[in-house]
C-alpha cells in the first residue's frame, strides 16, 4: 500500500519507480482520485458545519420569537439531514476507489535493485561451492524416488490429482528431518521464535501481506471466508497487525514450519514431473519485523540465515539479486537462493528473501512508537524461506545420490534419522 501524501510530495519519483517496474505513470491518476476524495470529505464537512450553524440560528430565532424564521431554518436543517447519508456514501466511495487503486500497485523498488524485464536481468550476488565434487550427471529426484517405491505420484493423483505426492518410509522421515533441522537451526543459532500458526486465515490477513486482491487466482479458498495459506509469511507477518509496538521490542523474528498451498494458476505446463511445483508442500518461513533504519541490515542477516541451511547440508548454491521485472509484488528488494540440482544440470530456486519496507505494514496498520519522542511510524517487514523443505529434499536426493540408486544422508541430518546414514536404492 502506498502513501498518497508521499506521492503528492514527489510524483515524479513515484512514476520513475513505476517505470522501473515496467508500469506507466500513475501519479496524476492517483492525485485526481485523492482530489475527488478530498472534495467528498469537504462537502460532507461543509454540510455538517452548516447544520451546526443553523442549529444556533434556530435557537436565536426562537429566542427572538421569530417563528417564521425558525421554521425556515428548521426546514433547511431537515434538508441537510436528508442529504447527509448521500454525502457520507460519496465520501466512503471516493476513499474506497482510491484505496483499491493504491492496493493494486506493486511496491517501489530500492535504488540498488538491478533493472530488467524478467529473470534474465537477475544478477549473481555470491555463491557457495560444496566440499564434495559436483556430479557431472545424475538421475532426477523423481527417478530416484519412484525406483525405490518411496515416492508415489500415482497414488497421490488418485487421491488429489496432479501436483501432489505421497512420500513413504525413510524418504518421508528425511523430509521430516529436514524441517526439524531447519527449525532447530533458526531457533537455536539464529534467534528466531518458533510459532505454530493457523493455516487457515481470513481475507484481512491475505490482504495484509498482499496476496489479495491481485493474486486471488493463485490461492486456495477454503470456504466460510477462509483461505489456505500460500506460506507462513501470511500468519507470521499478521501477528503484528493493528498493533503499536515499542521500538525496544524490535526486531521481532518468527519462524514456522507449515504446509503451504498454492493453486499454481500461472504454472500450466511447467515442472509437471516431480516435486518442484506442488499444490501442497512444506516450508520453513522466516519473518522479521524491524524499525525502518534496520531493515536493510536485517535483510542481509535473513539471507545469511537461509544460506546457513544449505551450507550445513553442504549443497552448492548461488544467490541472485532479482531485477525490477522479476521480484514479487510486495517486495522492495529480493534475493533468491538457487541450489544446484544435478538431475537437471541447473540451479533451481530454494529460497526467496525479501524486504518489503512499510508496504505490508500500511495494509495491516502495523506501527511502532519510536524512542525519544519521535512519534509513531510504520514498521518494516521482511520474509524469507528458510528454506522450502520439499526442494531441499530434492537437492539432497540429487546431490547425495550414489550410482546404485541409494542416497547418502548428510551428516547434519543423521541425528534426526535415528542414525540412518543411507536410504537404500533398488539395487542395494
Short mmCIF file of C-alpha atoms in Angstrom, two decimals:
data_model
loop_
_atom_site.label_atom_id
_atom_site.label_comp_id
_atom_site.label_asym_id
_atom_site.label_seq_id
_atom_site.Cartn_x
_atom_site.Cartn_y
_atom_site.Cartn_z
CA UNK A 1 0.00 0.00 0.00
CA UNK A 2 1.37 3.39 -0.92
CA UNK A 3 1.26 6.70 0.94
CA UNK A 4 -0.75 9.15 -1.15
CA UNK A 5 0.90 12.04 0.68
CA UNK A 6 4.33 10.87 -0.42
CA UNK A 7 3.05 10.54 -3.98
CA UNK A 8 1.73 14.12 -3.86
CA UNK A 9 5.03 15.41 -2.49
CA UNK A 10 7.13 13.82 -5.24
CA UNK A 11 5.02 12.43 -8.09
CA UNK A 12 7.97 12.34 -10.49
CA UNK A 13 9.95 9.97 -8.22
CA UNK A 14 6.90 7.70 -7.84
CA UNK A 15 6.42 7.49 -11.60
CA UNK A 16 10.13 6.79 -12.13
CA UNK A 17 9.92 3.85 -9.71
CA UNK A 18 6.85 2.51 -11.51
CA UNK A 19 8.66 2.84 -14.82
CA UNK A 20 11.46 0.67 -13.39
CA UNK A 21 8.76 -1.91 -12.71
CA UNK A 22 7.61 -1.69 -16.32
CA UNK A 23 4.47 0.30 -15.49
CA UNK A 24 3.08 3.52 -16.92
CA UNK A 25 2.99 6.73 -14.82
CA UNK A 26 0.13 6.72 -12.34
CA UNK A 27 0.72 9.70 -10.07
CA UNK A 28 -1.66 12.05 -11.95
CA UNK A 29 -4.48 9.49 -11.80
CA UNK A 30 -3.92 8.84 -8.09
CA UNK A 31 -3.75 12.53 -7.23
CA UNK A 32 -7.01 13.10 -9.14
CA UNK A 33 -8.65 10.28 -7.15
CA UNK A 34 -7.36 11.82 -3.95
CA UNK A 35 -8.71 15.22 -5.01
CA UNK A 36 -12.12 13.59 -5.51
CA UNK A 37 -11.88 12.03 -2.06
CA UNK A 38 -10.91 15.35 -0.50
CA UNK A 39 -13.79 17.03 -2.32
CA UNK A 40 -16.25 14.48 -0.95
CA UNK A 41 -14.85 14.93 2.55
CA UNK A 42 -15.08 18.72 2.26
CA UNK A 43 -18.69 18.56 1.03
CA UNK A 44 -19.71 16.34 3.96
CA UNK A 45 -17.88 18.55 6.45
CA UNK A 46 -19.36 21.73 4.99
CA UNK A 47 -22.87 20.30 5.27
CA UNK A 48 -22.27 19.31 8.90
CA UNK A 49 -20.82 22.73 9.72
CA UNK A 50 -23.86 24.35 8.10
CA UNK A 51 -26.19 22.18 10.19
CA UNK A 52 -24.34 23.18 13.36
CA UNK A 53 -24.56 26.87 12.44
CA UNK A 54 -28.25 26.60 11.60
CA UNK A 55 -28.97 24.97 14.94
CA UNK A 56 -27.57 28.04 16.67
CA UNK A 57 -29.57 30.35 14.41
CA UNK A 58 -32.75 28.38 15.19
CA UNK A 59 -32.16 28.91 18.87
CA UNK A 60 -31.65 32.63 18.35
CA UNK A 61 -34.78 32.91 16.18
CA UNK A 62 -36.91 31.14 18.78
CA UNK A 63 -35.48 33.30 21.50
CA UNK A 64 -36.48 36.35 19.41
CA UNK A 65 -39.92 34.73 18.90
CA UNK A 66 -39.38 34.79 15.11
CA UNK A 67 -41.26 31.59 14.40
CA UNK A 68 -41.28 32.11 10.63
CA UNK A 69 -37.50 32.39 10.56
CA UNK A 70 -37.14 29.40 12.88
CA UNK A 71 -39.38 27.30 10.63
CA UNK A 72 -37.39 28.30 7.56
CA UNK A 73 -34.12 27.33 9.27
CA UNK A 74 -35.54 24.05 10.53
CA UNK A 75 -36.64 23.16 7.01
CA UNK A 76 -33.07 23.71 5.76
CA UNK A 77 -31.71 21.55 8.60
CA UNK A 78 -34.15 18.79 7.62
CA UNK A 79 -32.98 19.02 4.01
CA UNK A 80 -29.33 18.85 5.02
CA UNK A 81 -30.05 15.90 7.30
CA UNK A 82 -31.74 14.11 4.42
CA UNK A 83 -28.71 14.73 2.18
CA UNK A 84 -26.19 13.58 4.82
CA UNK A 85 -26.30 9.82 4.05
CA UNK A 86 -25.64 10.52 0.37
CA UNK A 87 -22.68 12.76 1.22
CA UNK A 88 -21.30 10.14 3.63
CA UNK A 89 -21.72 7.43 0.98
CA UNK A 90 -19.95 9.58 -1.63
CA UNK A 91 -17.09 10.15 0.81
CA UNK A 92 -16.78 6.42 1.58
CA UNK A 93 -16.96 5.51 -2.12
CA UNK A 94 -14.26 8.01 -3.07
CA UNK A 95 -11.97 6.67 -0.34
CA UNK A 96 -12.70 3.08 -1.43
CA UNK A 97 -11.84 3.81 -5.08
CA UNK A 98 -8.54 5.43 -4.08
CA UNK A 99 -7.61 2.65 -1.65
CA UNK A 100 -8.39 -0.08 -4.18
CA UNK A 101 -6.28 1.63 -6.81
CA UNK A 102 -3.37 2.09 -4.41
CA UNK A 103 -3.66 -1.55 -3.27
CA UNK A 104 -3.26 -2.81 -6.85
CA UNK A 105 0.12 -1.09 -7.42
CA UNK A 106 3.31 -3.04 -6.60
CA UNK A 107 5.92 -1.84 -4.14
CA UNK A 108 8.56 0.64 -5.23
CA UNK A 109 11.97 -0.99 -5.83
CA UNK A 110 15.02 0.12 -3.88
CA UNK A 111 17.55 2.19 -5.75
CA UNK A 112 20.13 -0.64 -5.88
CA UNK A 113 17.78 -3.21 -7.45
CA UNK A 114 19.14 -4.05 -10.92
CA UNK A 115 16.99 -3.14 -13.93
CA UNK A 116 15.48 -5.87 -16.07
CA UNK A 117 12.28 -7.18 -17.58
CA UNK A 118 12.45 -10.81 -16.36
CA UNK A 119 14.73 -13.41 -14.79
CA UNK A 120 17.38 -12.76 -17.43
CA UNK A 121 18.06 -9.42 -15.72
CA UNK A 122 18.90 -11.01 -12.35
CA UNK A 123 22.45 -10.50 -11.08
CA UNK A 124 24.58 -13.00 -9.19
CA UNK A 125 25.41 -11.72 -5.69
CA UNK A 126 27.57 -14.57 -4.39
CA UNK A 127 27.89 -18.35 -4.45
CA UNK A 128 28.90 -21.29 -2.28
CA UNK A 129 30.56 -24.44 -3.57
CA UNK A 130 30.08 -27.75 -1.81
CA UNK A 131 33.15 -29.50 -0.39
CA UNK A 132 32.03 -32.58 -2.35
CA UNK A 133 32.73 -32.99 -6.03
CA UNK A 134 29.86 -31.76 -8.18
CA UNK A 135 28.10 -34.58 -10.02
CA UNK A 136 28.62 -34.30 -13.76
CA UNK A 137 25.33 -36.09 -14.28
CA UNK A 138 22.71 -37.85 -12.24
CA UNK A 139 19.15 -39.02 -12.08
CA UNK A 140 16.34 -36.64 -11.17
CA UNK A 141 14.72 -36.91 -7.76
CA UNK A 142 11.52 -38.49 -9.06
CA UNK A 143 13.51 -41.16 -10.88
CA UNK A 144 15.35 -41.98 -7.66
CA UNK A 145 12.20 -41.84 -5.55
CA UNK A 146 9.98 -43.88 -7.83
CA UNK A 147 12.67 -46.55 -8.28
CA UNK A 148 12.71 -47.17 -4.52
CA UNK A 149 8.91 -47.08 -4.25
CA UNK A 150 9.19 -44.33 -1.62
CA UNK A 151 7.87 -41.50 -3.82
CA UNK A 152 4.44 -42.22 -5.26
CA UNK A 153 2.86 -39.73 -7.65
CA UNK A 154 0.33 -42.24 -8.99
CA UNK A 155 -1.22 -42.82 -5.56
CA UNK A 156 -1.29 -39.07 -4.93
CA UNK A 157 -3.06 -38.49 -8.24
CA UNK A 158 -5.78 -40.99 -7.26
CA UNK A 159 -6.28 -39.07 -4.03
CA UNK A 160 -5.92 -35.47 -5.16
CA UNK A 161 -4.99 -35.13 -8.83
CA UNK A 162 -1.80 -33.73 -10.32
CA UNK A 163 0.90 -31.77 -8.45
CA UNK A 164 0.73 -33.91 -5.30
CA UNK A 165 3.00 -36.64 -3.97
CA UNK A 166 2.95 -39.41 -1.36
CA UNK A 167 6.26 -39.96 0.44
CA UNK A 168 6.83 -43.18 2.36
CA UNK A 169 9.23 -44.77 4.81
CA UNK A 170 12.73 -43.32 5.13
CA UNK A 171 12.04 -40.72 2.42
CA UNK A 172 9.10 -39.37 4.45
CA UNK A 173 11.36 -39.33 7.50
CA UNK A 174 14.05 -37.49 5.55
CA UNK A 175 11.60 -34.71 4.72
CA UNK A 176 10.56 -34.52 8.38
CA UNK A 177 14.23 -34.45 9.39
CA UNK A 178 14.92 -31.54 7.07
CA UNK A 179 12.12 -29.45 8.58
CA UNK A 180 13.17 -30.22 12.16
CA UNK A 181 16.81 -29.46 11.36
CA UNK A 182 15.89 -26.07 9.91
CA UNK A 183 13.70 -25.11 12.88
CA UNK A 184 16.40 -26.12 15.35
CA UNK A 185 18.98 -24.11 13.43
CA UNK A 186 16.89 -20.93 13.20
CA UNK A 187 15.70 -21.04 16.81
CA UNK A 188 18.91 -22.33 18.41
CA UNK A 189 21.52 -20.38 16.43
CA UNK A 190 19.72 -17.52 14.69
CA UNK A 191 17.43 -16.24 17.41
CA UNK A 192 14.05 -16.78 15.75
CA UNK A 193 10.98 -17.56 17.86
CA UNK A 194 9.19 -20.72 16.76
CA UNK A 195 5.48 -20.27 16.08
CA UNK A 196 2.74 -22.76 15.25
CA UNK A 197 0.25 -20.55 13.38
CA UNK A 198 -3.15 -21.30 11.84
CA UNK A 199 -3.00 -22.42 8.22
CA UNK A 200 -6.50 -21.02 7.60
CA UNK A 201 -6.71 -17.23 7.51
CA UNK A 202 -9.31 -14.61 6.64
CA UNK A 203 -9.37 -12.01 3.87
CA UNK A 204 -7.83 -9.33 6.06
CA UNK A 205 -4.69 -11.37 6.68
CA UNK A 206 -4.27 -12.20 2.98
CA UNK A 207 -4.77 -8.55 2.10
CA UNK A 208 -2.21 -7.52 4.72
CA UNK A 209 0.62 -9.44 3.07
CA UNK A 210 -0.69 -8.57 -0.45
CA UNK A 211 -1.90 -11.97 -1.65
CA UNK A 212 -5.31 -10.34 -2.04
CA UNK A 213 -6.81 -8.96 -4.12
CA UNK A 214 -4.33 -9.17 -7.01
CA UNK A 215 -3.32 -12.84 -6.64
CA UNK A 216 -6.69 -14.30 -5.74
CA UNK A 217 -6.47 -16.92 -8.53
CA UNK A 218 -3.21 -18.27 -7.11
CA UNK A 219 -4.80 -19.08 -3.74
CA UNK A 220 -7.00 -21.90 -2.45
CA UNK A 221 -10.26 -20.67 -0.92
CA UNK A 222 -11.42 -22.97 1.86
CA UNK A 223 -14.98 -21.69 2.26
CA UNK A 224 -16.65 -19.76 5.10
CA UNK A 225 -14.35 -16.81 4.43
CA UNK A 226 -11.12 -18.77 4.94
CA UNK A 227 -8.04 -19.19 2.74
CA UNK A 228 -5.35 -21.86 2.93
CA UNK A 229 -2.04 -20.10 3.45
CA UNK A 230 0.37 -19.99 0.48
CA UNK A 231 3.20 -19.58 3.00
CA UNK A 232 3.56 -18.95 6.74
CA UNK A 233 4.54 -15.39 5.80
CA UNK A 234 0.82 -14.61 5.97
CA UNK A 235 0.05 -15.54 9.60
CA UNK A 236 3.52 -14.67 10.92
CA UNK A 237 3.58 -11.15 9.47
CA UNK A 238 -0.02 -10.53 10.52
CA UNK A 239 0.87 -11.26 14.15
CA UNK A 240 1.61 -7.53 14.43
CA UNK A 241 -1.41 -6.25 12.52
CA UNK A 242 -3.29 -3.35 14.12
CA UNK A 243 -0.62 -3.10 16.83
CA UNK A 244 1.61 -0.27 18.01
CA UNK A 245 4.88 -1.85 19.18
CA UNK A 246 7.53 -0.24 21.33
CA UNK A 247 10.80 0.35 19.48
CA UNK A 248 12.58 -1.63 22.20
CA UNK A 249 10.57 -4.71 21.17
CA UNK A 250 12.12 -4.67 17.70
CA UNK A 251 13.29 -6.61 15.86
CA UNK A 252 10.77 -9.43 16.15
CA UNK A 253 11.88 -12.62 14.44
CA UNK A 254 9.47 -15.51 13.83
CA UNK A 255 9.86 -18.90 12.19
CA UNK A 256 7.36 -21.65 11.44
CA UNK A 257 7.21 -24.97 9.63
CA UNK A 258 3.84 -25.30 7.94
CA UNK A 259 2.16 -26.92 4.99
CA UNK A 260 1.67 -24.37 2.20
CA UNK A 261 -0.94 -24.39 -0.54
CA UNK A 262 -0.72 -22.78 -3.98
CA UNK A 263 -3.01 -23.10 -6.96
CA UNK A 264 -0.09 -22.53 -9.35
CA UNK A 265 -2.57 -20.92 -11.74
CA UNK A 266 0.20 -19.39 -13.83
CA UNK A 267 2.37 -22.50 -13.99
CA UNK A 268 0.49 -24.64 -16.51
CA UNK A 269 2.91 -26.98 -18.23
CA UNK A 270 5.89 -26.04 -16.03
CA UNK A 271 7.70 -28.65 -13.91
CA UNK A 272 4.91 -31.16 -14.30
CA UNK A 273 7.16 -34.07 -13.28
CA UNK A 274 8.31 -34.43 -9.72
CA UNK A 275 8.09 -32.26 -6.62
CA UNK A 276 9.39 -28.92 -7.87
CA UNK A 277 5.99 -27.26 -8.26
CA UNK A 278 3.31 -28.73 -5.99
CA UNK A 279 -0.11 -27.61 -4.82
CA UNK A 280 0.85 -28.65 -1.27
CA UNK A 281 4.34 -28.51 0.21
CA UNK A 282 6.13 -27.88 3.50
CA UNK A 283 8.28 -24.83 4.11
CA UNK A 284 10.16 -23.21 6.96
CA UNK A 285 9.39 -19.50 6.86
CA UNK A 286 11.37 -16.61 8.35
CA UNK A 287 9.69 -13.28 9.15
CA UNK A 288 11.23 -10.18 10.70
CA UNK A 289 9.56 -7.00 11.94
CA UNK A 290 12.01 -4.10 12.29
CA UNK A 291 12.39 -0.37 12.64
CA UNK A 292 12.88 1.27 9.22
CA UNK A 293 16.55 2.13 9.66
CA UNK A 294 17.36 -1.52 10.49
CA UNK A 295 15.54 -3.30 7.65
CA UNK A 296 18.40 -3.31 5.12
CA UNK A 297 20.74 -4.83 7.70
CA UNK A 298 18.06 -7.35 8.68
CA UNK A 299 17.65 -8.34 5.03
CA UNK A 300 21.30 -9.35 4.80
CA UNK A 301 21.03 -11.20 8.11
CA UNK A 302 17.96 -13.13 6.98
CA UNK A 303 19.71 -14.12 3.76
CA UNK A 304 22.68 -15.41 5.76
CA UNK A 305 20.35 -17.47 7.97
CA UNK A 306 18.78 -19.12 4.93
CA UNK A 307 22.21 -19.73 3.39
CA UNK A 308 23.38 -21.44 6.58
CA UNK A 309 20.86 -24.23 5.95
CA UNK A 310 22.44 -25.06 2.60
CA UNK A 311 25.98 -24.63 3.88
CA UNK A 312 25.39 -27.12 6.70
CA UNK A 313 23.85 -29.51 4.17
CA UNK A 314 26.96 -28.92 2.05
CA UNK A 315 24.99 -28.07 -1.09
CA UNK A 316 26.27 -25.91 -3.92
CA UNK A 317 24.19 -22.77 -4.44
CA UNK A 318 24.25 -19.22 -5.72
CA UNK A 319 22.49 -16.06 -4.53
CA UNK A 320 20.81 -13.88 -7.15
CA UNK A 321 19.62 -10.30 -6.72
CA UNK A 322 16.32 -10.17 -8.56
CA UNK A 323 15.83 -7.41 -11.10
CA UNK A 324 12.92 -4.98 -11.08
CA UNK A 325 10.91 -7.11 -13.53
CA UNK A 326 11.26 -10.38 -11.62
CA UNK A 327 10.75 -9.54 -7.97
CA UNK A 328 7.48 -10.00 -6.12
CA UNK A 329 4.57 -7.59 -5.88
CA UNK A 330 5.19 -6.59 -2.23
CA UNK A 331 8.98 -6.57 -2.38
CA UNK A 332 11.37 -3.62 -2.37
CA UNK A 333 14.33 -5.93 -2.95
CA UNK A 334 14.66 -9.72 -3.19
CA UNK A 335 17.48 -12.23 -3.02
CA UNK A 336 16.83 -15.70 -4.42
CA UNK A 337 18.96 -18.64 -3.35
CA UNK A 338 19.27 -21.19 -6.13
CA UNK A 339 20.58 -24.67 -5.32
CA UNK A 340 22.41 -26.88 -7.80
CA UNK A 341 20.37 -29.91 -8.92
CA UNK A 342 22.45 -32.42 -10.90
CA UNK A 343 19.45 -34.21 -12.40
CA UNK A 344 18.59 -31.07 -14.38
CA UNK A 345 22.18 -29.77 -14.53
CA UNK A 346 21.00 -26.34 -13.43
CA UNK A 347 20.26 -24.13 -10.44
CA UNK A 348 16.71 -24.01 -9.03
CA UNK A 349 15.22 -21.58 -6.53
CA UNK A 350 15.05 -22.92 -2.99
CA UNK A 351 14.63 -19.69 -1.01
CA UNK A 352 13.49 -16.14 -1.62
CA UNK A 353 14.30 -13.41 0.95
CA UNK A 354 12.54 -10.06 0.55
CA UNK A 355 12.40 -6.73 2.33
CA UNK A 356 9.02 -5.03 1.92
CA UNK A 357 9.61 -1.74 3.73
CA UNK A 358 6.34 -0.31 5.08
CA UNK A 359 4.28 -1.68 2.17
CA UNK A 360 2.69 -4.55 4.12
CA UNK A 361 2.64 -2.61 7.39
CA UNK A 362 0.36 0.02 5.85
CA UNK A 363 -2.03 -2.70 4.72
CA UNK A 364 -2.01 -4.19 8.23
CA UNK A 365 -1.80 -0.89 10.15
CA UNK A 366 1.24 -2.26 11.98
CA UNK A 367 3.16 0.54 13.70
CA UNK A 368 5.78 1.21 16.35
CA UNK A 369 6.39 4.03 18.81
CA UNK A 370 9.88 5.41 18.37
CA UNK A 371 12.09 6.26 21.32
CA UNK A 372 12.88 9.80 22.39
CA UNK A 373 9.55 11.25 21.34
CA UNK A 374 9.95 10.69 17.60
CA UNK A 375 6.31 9.69 17.26
CA UNK A 376 4.56 6.68 15.74
CA UNK A 377 5.50 5.22 12.35
CA UNK A 378 5.04 2.08 10.33
CA UNK A 379 7.29 -0.92 10.94
CA UNK A 380 9.21 -2.59 8.13
CA UNK A 381 8.52 -6.25 7.31
CA UNK A 382 10.75 -8.92 5.82
CA UNK A 383 10.11 -12.53 4.86
CA UNK A 384 12.12 -15.41 3.51
CA UNK A 385 12.20 -19.16 3.05
CA UNK A 386 14.47 -20.83 5.50
CA UNK A 387 14.06 -22.99 3.36
CA UNK A 388 11.48 -24.83 1.21
CA UNK A 389 11.56 -28.36 2.65
CA UNK A 390 10.43 -30.20 -0.47
CA UNK A 391 13.00 -28.50 -2.62
CA UNK A 392 15.68 -29.21 -0.01
CA UNK A 393 14.65 -32.87 -0.22
CA UNK A 394 15.08 -32.72 -4.00
CA UNK A 395 18.53 -31.15 -3.62
CA UNK A 396 19.70 -33.70 -1.05
CA UNK A 397 18.45 -36.65 -3.10
CA UNK A 398 20.06 -35.48 -6.32
CA UNK A 399 23.36 -34.27 -4.82
CA UNK A 400 23.83 -37.20 -2.45
CA UNK A 401 22.76 -39.95 -4.86
CA UNK A 402 25.01 -42.93 -5.45
CA UNK A 403 25.47 -44.97 -8.64
CA UNK A 404 23.39 -47.84 -7.22
CA UNK A 405 20.38 -45.54 -6.71
CA UNK A 406 20.83 -45.15 -2.95
CA UNK A 407 21.00 -41.74 -1.26
CA UNK A 408 23.53 -40.89 1.44
CA UNK A 409 22.09 -38.92 4.37
CA UNK A 410 24.01 -35.67 5.05
CA UNK A 411 25.80 -35.86 8.40
CA UNK A 412 23.80 -32.98 9.96
CA UNK A 413 20.56 -34.89 9.31
CA UNK A 414 21.63 -38.29 10.62
CA UNK A 415 20.71 -37.49 14.26
CA UNK A 416 17.16 -36.79 13.03
CA UNK A 417 17.09 -40.10 11.13
CA UNK A 418 17.66 -42.41 14.10
CA UNK A 419 21.24 -42.94 12.99
CA UNK A 420 20.29 -43.97 9.46
CA UNK A 421 23.03 -42.82 7.11
CA UNK A 422 21.68 -44.08 3.81
CA UNK A 423 18.39 -44.66 2.01
CA UNK A 424 18.80 -47.89 0.11
CA UNK A 425 18.33 -47.94 -3.63
CA UNK A 426 16.61 -50.56 -5.78
CA UNK A 427 19.93 -52.25 -6.49
CA UNK A 428 21.28 -52.38 -2.92
#
